C-alpha positions as a printed NumPy array, in Angstrom:
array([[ 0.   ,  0.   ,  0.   ],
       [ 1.331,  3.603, -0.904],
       [ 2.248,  5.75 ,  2.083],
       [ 0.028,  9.056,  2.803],
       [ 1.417, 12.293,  2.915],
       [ 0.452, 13.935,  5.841],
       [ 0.416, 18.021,  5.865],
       [ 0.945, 19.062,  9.865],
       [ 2.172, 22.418, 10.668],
       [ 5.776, 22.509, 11.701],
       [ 5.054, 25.008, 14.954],
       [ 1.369, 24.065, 15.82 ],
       [ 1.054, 20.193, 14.952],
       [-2.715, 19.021, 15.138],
       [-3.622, 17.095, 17.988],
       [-5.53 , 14.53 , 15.778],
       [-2.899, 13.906, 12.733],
       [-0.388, 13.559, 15.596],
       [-1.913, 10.96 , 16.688],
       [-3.141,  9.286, 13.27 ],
       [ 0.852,  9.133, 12.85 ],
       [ 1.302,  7.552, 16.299],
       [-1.259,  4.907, 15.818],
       [ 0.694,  3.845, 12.275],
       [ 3.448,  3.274, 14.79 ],
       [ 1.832,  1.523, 17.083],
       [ 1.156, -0.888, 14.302],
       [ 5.084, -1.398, 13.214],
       [ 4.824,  1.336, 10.515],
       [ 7.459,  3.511,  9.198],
       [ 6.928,  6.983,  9.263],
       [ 9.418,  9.887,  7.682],
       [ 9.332, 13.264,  9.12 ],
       [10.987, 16.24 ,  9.804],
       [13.557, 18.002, 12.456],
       [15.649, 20.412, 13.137],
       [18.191, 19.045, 10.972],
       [17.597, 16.594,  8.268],
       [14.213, 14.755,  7.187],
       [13.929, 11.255,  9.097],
       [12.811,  8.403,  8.892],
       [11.936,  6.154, 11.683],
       [ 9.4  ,  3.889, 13.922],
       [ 8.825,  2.521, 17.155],
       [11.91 ,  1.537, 19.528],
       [10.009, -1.586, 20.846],
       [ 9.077, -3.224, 17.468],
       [11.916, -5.517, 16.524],
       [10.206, -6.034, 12.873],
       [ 9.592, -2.464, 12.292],
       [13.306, -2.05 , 13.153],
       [14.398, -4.582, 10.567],
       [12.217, -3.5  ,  7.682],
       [13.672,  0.546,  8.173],
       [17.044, -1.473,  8.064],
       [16.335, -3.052,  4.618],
       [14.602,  0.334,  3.484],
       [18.051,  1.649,  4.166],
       [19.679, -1.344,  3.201],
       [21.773, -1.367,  6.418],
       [22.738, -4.805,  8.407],
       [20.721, -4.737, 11.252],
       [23.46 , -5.941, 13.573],
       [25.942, -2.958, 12.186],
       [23.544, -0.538, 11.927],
       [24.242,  2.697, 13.724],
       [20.574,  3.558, 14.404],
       [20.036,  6.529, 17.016],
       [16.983,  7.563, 19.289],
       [14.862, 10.4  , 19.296],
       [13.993, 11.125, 22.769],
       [11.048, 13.829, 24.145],
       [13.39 , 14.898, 26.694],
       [16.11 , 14.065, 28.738],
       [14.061, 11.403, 31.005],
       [14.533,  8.896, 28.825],
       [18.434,  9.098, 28.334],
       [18.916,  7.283, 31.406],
       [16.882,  4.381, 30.625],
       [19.073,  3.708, 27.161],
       [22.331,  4.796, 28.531],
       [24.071,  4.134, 31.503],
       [27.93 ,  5.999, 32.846],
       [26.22 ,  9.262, 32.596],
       [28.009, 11.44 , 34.795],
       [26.99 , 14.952, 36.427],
       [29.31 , 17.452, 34.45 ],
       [28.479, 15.387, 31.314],
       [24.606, 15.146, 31.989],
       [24.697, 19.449, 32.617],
       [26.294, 19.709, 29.584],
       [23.48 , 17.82 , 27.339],
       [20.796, 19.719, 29.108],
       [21.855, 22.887, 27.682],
       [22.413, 21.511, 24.296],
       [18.92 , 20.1  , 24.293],
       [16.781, 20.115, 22.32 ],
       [19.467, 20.73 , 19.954],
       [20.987, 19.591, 16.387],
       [22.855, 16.959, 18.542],
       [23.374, 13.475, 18.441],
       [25.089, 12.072, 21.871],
       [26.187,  8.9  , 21.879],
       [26.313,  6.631, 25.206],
       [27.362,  3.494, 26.352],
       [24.24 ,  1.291, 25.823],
       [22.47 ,  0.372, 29.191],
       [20.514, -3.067, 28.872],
       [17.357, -1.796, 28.973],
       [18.261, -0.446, 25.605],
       [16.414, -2.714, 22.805],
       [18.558, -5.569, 21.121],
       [19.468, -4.604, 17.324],
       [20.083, -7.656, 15.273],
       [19.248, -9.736, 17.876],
       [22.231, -8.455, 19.912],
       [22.907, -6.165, 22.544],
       [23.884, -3.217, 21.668],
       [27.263, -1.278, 22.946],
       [26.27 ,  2.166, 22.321],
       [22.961,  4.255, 21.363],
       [22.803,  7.72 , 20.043],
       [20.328, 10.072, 21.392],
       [18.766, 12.643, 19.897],
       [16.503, 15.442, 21.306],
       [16.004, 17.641, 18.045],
       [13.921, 20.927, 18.522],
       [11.219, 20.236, 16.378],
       [ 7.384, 20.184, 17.303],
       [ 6.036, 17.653, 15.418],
       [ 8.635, 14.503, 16.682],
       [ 8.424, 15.488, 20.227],
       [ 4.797, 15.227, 20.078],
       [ 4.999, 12.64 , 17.959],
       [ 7.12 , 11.114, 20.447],
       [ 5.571, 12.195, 23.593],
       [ 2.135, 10.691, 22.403],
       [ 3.894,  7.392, 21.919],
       [ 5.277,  7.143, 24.95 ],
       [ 9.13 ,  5.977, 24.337],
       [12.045,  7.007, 21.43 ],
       [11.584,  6.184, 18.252],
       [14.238,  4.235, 16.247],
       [15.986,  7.212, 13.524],
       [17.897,  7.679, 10.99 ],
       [18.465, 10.419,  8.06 ],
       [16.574, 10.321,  4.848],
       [19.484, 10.427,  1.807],
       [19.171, 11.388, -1.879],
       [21.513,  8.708, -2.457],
       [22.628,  6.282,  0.058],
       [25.855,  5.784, -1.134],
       [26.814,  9.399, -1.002],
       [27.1  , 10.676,  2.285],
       [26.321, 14.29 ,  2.733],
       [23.209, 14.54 ,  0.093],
       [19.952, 15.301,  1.388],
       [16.733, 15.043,  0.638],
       [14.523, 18.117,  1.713],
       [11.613, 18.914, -0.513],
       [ 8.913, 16.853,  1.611],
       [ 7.619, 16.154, -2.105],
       [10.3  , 14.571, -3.261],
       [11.344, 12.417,  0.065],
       [ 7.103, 11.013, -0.546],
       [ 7.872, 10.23 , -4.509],
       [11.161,  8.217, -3.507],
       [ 9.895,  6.536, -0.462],
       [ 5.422,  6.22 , -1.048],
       [ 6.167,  2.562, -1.814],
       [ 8.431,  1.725,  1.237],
       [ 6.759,  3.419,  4.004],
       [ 3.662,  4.333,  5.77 ],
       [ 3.511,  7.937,  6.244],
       [ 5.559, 11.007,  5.039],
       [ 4.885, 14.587,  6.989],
       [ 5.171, 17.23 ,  5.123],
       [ 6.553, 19.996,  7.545],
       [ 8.266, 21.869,  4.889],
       [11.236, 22.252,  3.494],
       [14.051, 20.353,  5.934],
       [17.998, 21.322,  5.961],
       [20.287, 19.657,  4.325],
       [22.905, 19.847,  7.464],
       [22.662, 17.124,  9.854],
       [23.273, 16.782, 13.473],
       [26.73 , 16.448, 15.262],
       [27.59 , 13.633, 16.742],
       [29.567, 13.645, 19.873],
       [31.115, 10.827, 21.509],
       [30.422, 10.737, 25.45 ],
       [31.31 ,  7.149, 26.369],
       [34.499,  8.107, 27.488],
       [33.072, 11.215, 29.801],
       [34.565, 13.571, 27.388],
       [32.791, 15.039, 24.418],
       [34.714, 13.629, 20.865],
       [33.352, 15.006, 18.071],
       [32.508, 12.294, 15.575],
       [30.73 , 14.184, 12.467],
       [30.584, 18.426, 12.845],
       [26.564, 19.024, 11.71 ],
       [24.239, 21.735, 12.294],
       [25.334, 21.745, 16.174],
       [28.386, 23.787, 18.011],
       [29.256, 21.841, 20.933],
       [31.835, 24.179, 22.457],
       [29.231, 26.517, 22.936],
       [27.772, 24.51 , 25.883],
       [31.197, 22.991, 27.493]])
């Protein structure tokens, strides 16, 4: 079945399509939408088969894949990740919501990927309406990764929300259209050593919170 494209306003997202996108998730669909980086595209943390199919829609190896989470907040962090430290936790409360991705050392609570546990997760809090509602209506993370023009190449984006529904209408379940997305992603920064490594620099400045 060919996904919908869903219209929801980027600073004022409807109550109802909210949660028409949330009960697709509930269901083990894949959803794309928008943050305050890059388009997305995601689904529920807890669904193991959900998590496999966005792995084959990407074609990454599920036990390889380097899959992060979009949080609501901060109170989730610590049920994913574990060796969070004061100074380090202060520090990730300023940057978020934020353009970041942190990466932790995986706690195991976090869910298994590939049938494994996983060493590390990423977490992202992006500052962006319509995924923290989306989110927060859920009621956990949702499994994420960045939508591609090509996945091959690296640093190409896709964000016309038009274009992102033509490429992916036959692989997904819904694309929201929040308008036009950026074409920078998020930084990554590594914290499993208690010091902030910077992986990829993205939309995010780091040394502005240290």
């Amino acid at each position: 079945m060919a996904a919908t494209l869903l219209r929801i306003h980027p600073d004022n997202p409807p109550q109802n399509r909210i949660q028409q996108v949330v009960d697709v998730l509930r269901r083990g669909g894949i959803i794309i939408y928008p943050t305050d980086t890059v388009y997305g595209i995601g689904c529920d943390i807890h669904n193991a088969k959900a998590v496999d199919k966005l792995c084959r829609i990407k074609g990454l190896n599920p036990d390889k894949a380097l899959l992060s989470f979009i949080c609501s907040d901060l109170s989730h962090i610590s049920d994913y990740a574990h060796g969070i430290t004061t100074p380090t936790y202060k520090v990730i409360k300023r940057a978020l919501p934020g353009p970041f991705t942190f990466i932790f050392e995986a706690s195991s609570k976090a869910p298994r990927q590939g049938g494994r546990q996983r060493k590390t997760v990423g977490i992202r809090v992006p500052d962006s309406p319509i995924i923290i509602q989306l989110v927060k209506e859920l009621g956990n993370p949702i499994v994420s990764t960045s939508v591609r023009e090509d996945e091959n190449t690296l640093d190409e984006y896709v964000t016309d929300p038009d274009l992102i529904f033509e490429k992916y209408r036959s692989l997904v379940d819904i694309v929201i259209d929040g308008g036009f997305g950026n074409n920078v992603p998020s930084t990554i920064i590594d914290c499993t050593n208690d010091d902030f490594e910077l992986v990829r620099q993205g939309a995010g400045d780091i040394e502005q919170y240290l």
